[in-house]
């Protein structure tokens, strides 16, 4: 278990993530988790690296744990040649859950992209239940015959943060990852190489931030080209149900098409029926599912630890 990764670890883990991403046709570790790994030092971060027992001792599996405001997130990556070794996944998950217990226990989300029966079995044997399903949806660009009819302007760094945080946190209230953003989290995204205020569109009415659509251009794991993502979109609750969500998605897609991109994607909770209906009506189709398994891990007492050592 490591709290901070050295350069060699990061190189070995990049190779593992790349091999897994290539095999699966999607990125293995989510953006938040990859940043935690590379930047290091985040409270509650722990990485678990599994290597070959003999020979070159290549890295064949990895699990990453990070502590959120009120829960833990866990994800694992297994090298394509080691996928038949069910024990490897189980051991990685068990090691991470033990660490959660040592750190006082709590609610855990284990995220698995394109989950299969093996993942269901690993989660079940670790005492976790099936929870949220997150859909990745996609569509081609441009959107023929539909144009946004509301005005938007780019986000202004250093000016718009407070209003954006207020609207974002209200619109996503109760959402486990998006509902309680801080200024530090927003500043972190603003400092990323992909951040482009021109693709972070705000719509104002009567001086209030009524809705926003934050887009992002990234490498497409499907074909090595680029894809435009509707990264975060929300309508201020005071302005919902008036067609603004639809207009802001269209504005975001127009921006992405204007950059010359020919496809767009986004992530949405299976339970977010309003948003899924909206995206479907705009021509998005389901691509694949990322699944969360959840459970509550008890704190491990010092006595348990002593008995085991
Ligand atoms: C999802 C969201 C952006 C929609 O914005 P909105 O301005 O309220 O939605 P619109 O008025 O543009 O409605 C567009 C479509 O959404 C769907 N929709 C909106 N409200 C709905 C409801 N209560 N029930 C079912 N469908 C609904 C409909 O398909 C509607 O199409 P229609 O015009 O044919 O009826 C907004 O509800 C929101 O900010 N939610 C919280 C944040 C969020 O979930 N963001 C998306 C994360 S992926």
PDB file of C-alpha atoms and ligand atoms in Angstrom, residues 171-172 175 233-236 239-247 249 266-269 272-275 277-279 281, ligand 1:
ATOM      1  CA  UNK A 171     -28.650  21.895  -8.876  1.00  0.00           C
ATOM      2  CA  UNK A 172     -26.716  18.749  -7.884  1.00  0.00           C
ATOM      3  CA  UNK A 175     -25.234  14.039  -5.745  1.00  0.00           C
ATOM      4  CA  UNK A 233     -24.376  20.743 -17.221  1.00  0.00           C
ATOM      5  CA  UNK A 234     -27.056  22.116 -14.957  1.00  0.00           C
ATOM      6  CA  UNK A 235     -29.913  24.547 -14.838  1.00  0.00           C
ATOM      7  CA  UNK A 236     -30.359  26.728 -11.743  1.00  0.00           C
ATOM      8  CA  UNK A 239     -35.072  28.232 -13.896  1.00  0.00           C
ATOM      9  CA  UNK A 240     -35.666  24.513 -14.508  1.00  0.00           C
ATOM     10  CA  UNK A 241     -38.408  23.078 -16.739  1.00  0.00           C
ATOM     11  CA  UNK A 242     -38.412  26.012 -19.198  1.00  0.00           C
ATOM     12  CA  UNK A 243     -36.325  24.437 -21.922  1.00  0.00           C
ATOM     13  CA  UNK A 244     -32.976  25.838 -20.794  1.00  0.00           C
ATOM     14  CA  UNK A 245     -31.386  22.406 -20.318  1.00  0.00           C
ATOM     15  CA  UNK A 246     -32.081  21.578 -23.945  1.00  0.00           C
ATOM     16  CA  UNK A 247     -30.768  24.958 -25.130  1.00  0.00           C
ATOM     17  CA  UNK A 249     -26.802  21.159 -24.395  1.00  0.00           C
ATOM     18  CA  UNK A 266     -21.366  12.505 -21.644  1.00  0.00           C
ATOM     19  CA  UNK A 267     -21.953  10.555 -18.434  1.00  0.00           C
ATOM     20  CA  UNK A 268     -25.336  10.377 -16.725  1.00  0.00           C
ATOM     21  CA  UNK A 269     -26.790   8.415 -13.809  1.00  0.00           C
ATOM     22  CA  UNK A 272     -31.495  10.689 -13.734  1.00  0.00           C
ATOM     23  CA  UNK A 273     -34.536  10.104 -15.940  1.00  0.00           C
ATOM     24  CA  UNK A 274     -35.000  13.822 -16.782  1.00  0.00           C
ATOM     25  CA  UNK A 275     -31.453  14.201 -18.083  1.00  0.00           C
ATOM     26  CA  UNK A 277     -34.756  11.767 -21.656  1.00  0.00           C
ATOM     27  CA  UNK A 278     -33.267  15.110 -22.631  1.00  0.00           C
ATOM     28  CA  UNK A 279     -30.096  13.546 -24.074  1.00  0.00           C
ATOM     29  CA  UNK A 281     -34.294  13.475 -27.487  1.00  0.00           C
TER      30      UNK A 281
HETATM   31  C1  LIG B   1     -31.306  17.897 -16.378  1.00  0.00           C
HETATM   32  C2  LIG B   1     -31.477  19.410 -16.478  1.00  0.00           C
HETATM   33  C3  LIG B   1     -30.188  20.032 -17.033  1.00  0.00           C
HETATM   34  C4  LIG B   1     -32.636  19.674 -17.448  1.00  0.00           C
HETATM   35  O1  LIG B   1     -32.779  21.058 -17.580  1.00  0.00           O
HETATM   36  P1  LIG B   1     -34.241  21.746 -17.691  1.00  0.00           P
HETATM   37  O2  LIG B   1     -34.056  23.145 -18.156  1.00  0.00           O
HETATM   38  O3  LIG B   1     -34.969  21.553 -16.421  1.00  0.00           O
HETATM   39  O4  LIG B   1     -34.913  20.832 -18.821  1.00  0.00           O
HETATM   40  P2  LIG B   1     -35.728  21.371 -20.076  1.00  0.00           P
HETATM   41  O5  LIG B   1     -36.814  22.283 -19.611  1.00  0.00           O
HETATM   42  O6  LIG B   1     -34.779  21.881 -21.115  1.00  0.00           O
HETATM   43  O7  LIG B   1     -36.362  20.027 -20.605  1.00  0.00           O
HETATM   44  C5  LIG B   1     -35.724  19.308 -21.641  1.00  0.00           C
HETATM   45  C6  LIG B   1     -36.156  17.878 -21.632  1.00  0.00           C
HETATM   46  O8  LIG B   1     -35.801  17.325 -20.388  1.00  0.00           O
HETATM   47  C7  LIG B   1     -36.733  16.330 -20.064  1.00  0.00           C
HETATM   48  N1  LIG B   1     -37.312  16.688 -18.787  1.00  0.00           N
HETATM   49  C8  LIG B   1     -37.189  17.870 -18.115  1.00  0.00           C
HETATM   50  N2  LIG B   1     -37.819  17.824 -16.946  1.00  0.00           N
HETATM   51  C9  LIG B   1     -38.358  16.598 -16.869  1.00  0.00           C
HETATM   52  C10 LIG B   1     -39.137  15.931 -15.892  1.00  0.00           C
HETATM   53  N3  LIG B   1     -39.484  16.520 -14.733  1.00  0.00           N
HETATM   54  N4  LIG B   1     -39.487  14.651 -16.126  1.00  0.00           N
HETATM   55  C11 LIG B   1     -39.125  14.023 -17.270  1.00  0.00           C
HETATM   56  N5  LIG B   1     -38.414  14.624 -18.226  1.00  0.00           N
HETATM   57  C12 LIG B   1     -38.031  15.891 -18.035  1.00  0.00           C
HETATM   58  C13 LIG B   1     -37.713  16.268 -21.148  1.00  0.00           C
HETATM   59  O9  LIG B   1     -37.222  15.313 -22.097  1.00  0.00           O
HETATM   60  C14 LIG B   1     -37.633  17.619 -21.773  1.00  0.00           C
HETATM   61  O10 LIG B   1     -38.019  17.511 -23.085  1.00  0.00           O
HETATM   62  P3  LIG B   1     -39.422  18.176 -23.584  1.00  0.00           P
HETATM   63  O11 LIG B   1     -39.069  19.620 -23.813  1.00  0.00           O
HETATM   64  O12 LIG B   1     -39.700  17.414 -24.819  1.00  0.00           O
HETATM   65  O13 LIG B   1     -40.406  17.992 -22.484  1.00  0.00           O
HETATM   66  C15 LIG B   1     -31.854  20.046 -15.121  1.00  0.00           C
HETATM   67  O14 LIG B   1     -32.958  19.365 -14.585  1.00  0.00           O
HETATM   68  C16 LIG B   1     -30.748  20.018 -14.077  1.00  0.00           C
HETATM   69  O15 LIG B   1     -29.944  20.940 -13.980  1.00  0.00           O
HETATM   70  N6  LIG B   1     -30.703  18.946 -13.259  1.00  0.00           N
HETATM   71  C17 LIG B   1     -29.704  18.838 -12.176  1.00  0.00           C
HETATM   72  C18 LIG B   1     -28.316  18.646 -12.719  1.00  0.00           C
HETATM   73  C19 LIG B   1     -28.229  17.447 -13.622  1.00  0.00           C
HETATM   74  O16 LIG B   1     -28.757  16.384 -13.353  1.00  0.00           O
HETATM   75  N7  LIG B   1     -27.486  17.610 -14.734  1.00  0.00           N
HETATM   76  C20 LIG B   1     -27.287  16.551 -15.700  1.00  0.00           C
HETATM   77  C21 LIG B   1     -26.203  15.666 -15.239  1.00  0.00           C
HETATM   78  S1  LIG B   1     -25.790  14.481 -16.465  1.00  0.00           S
END
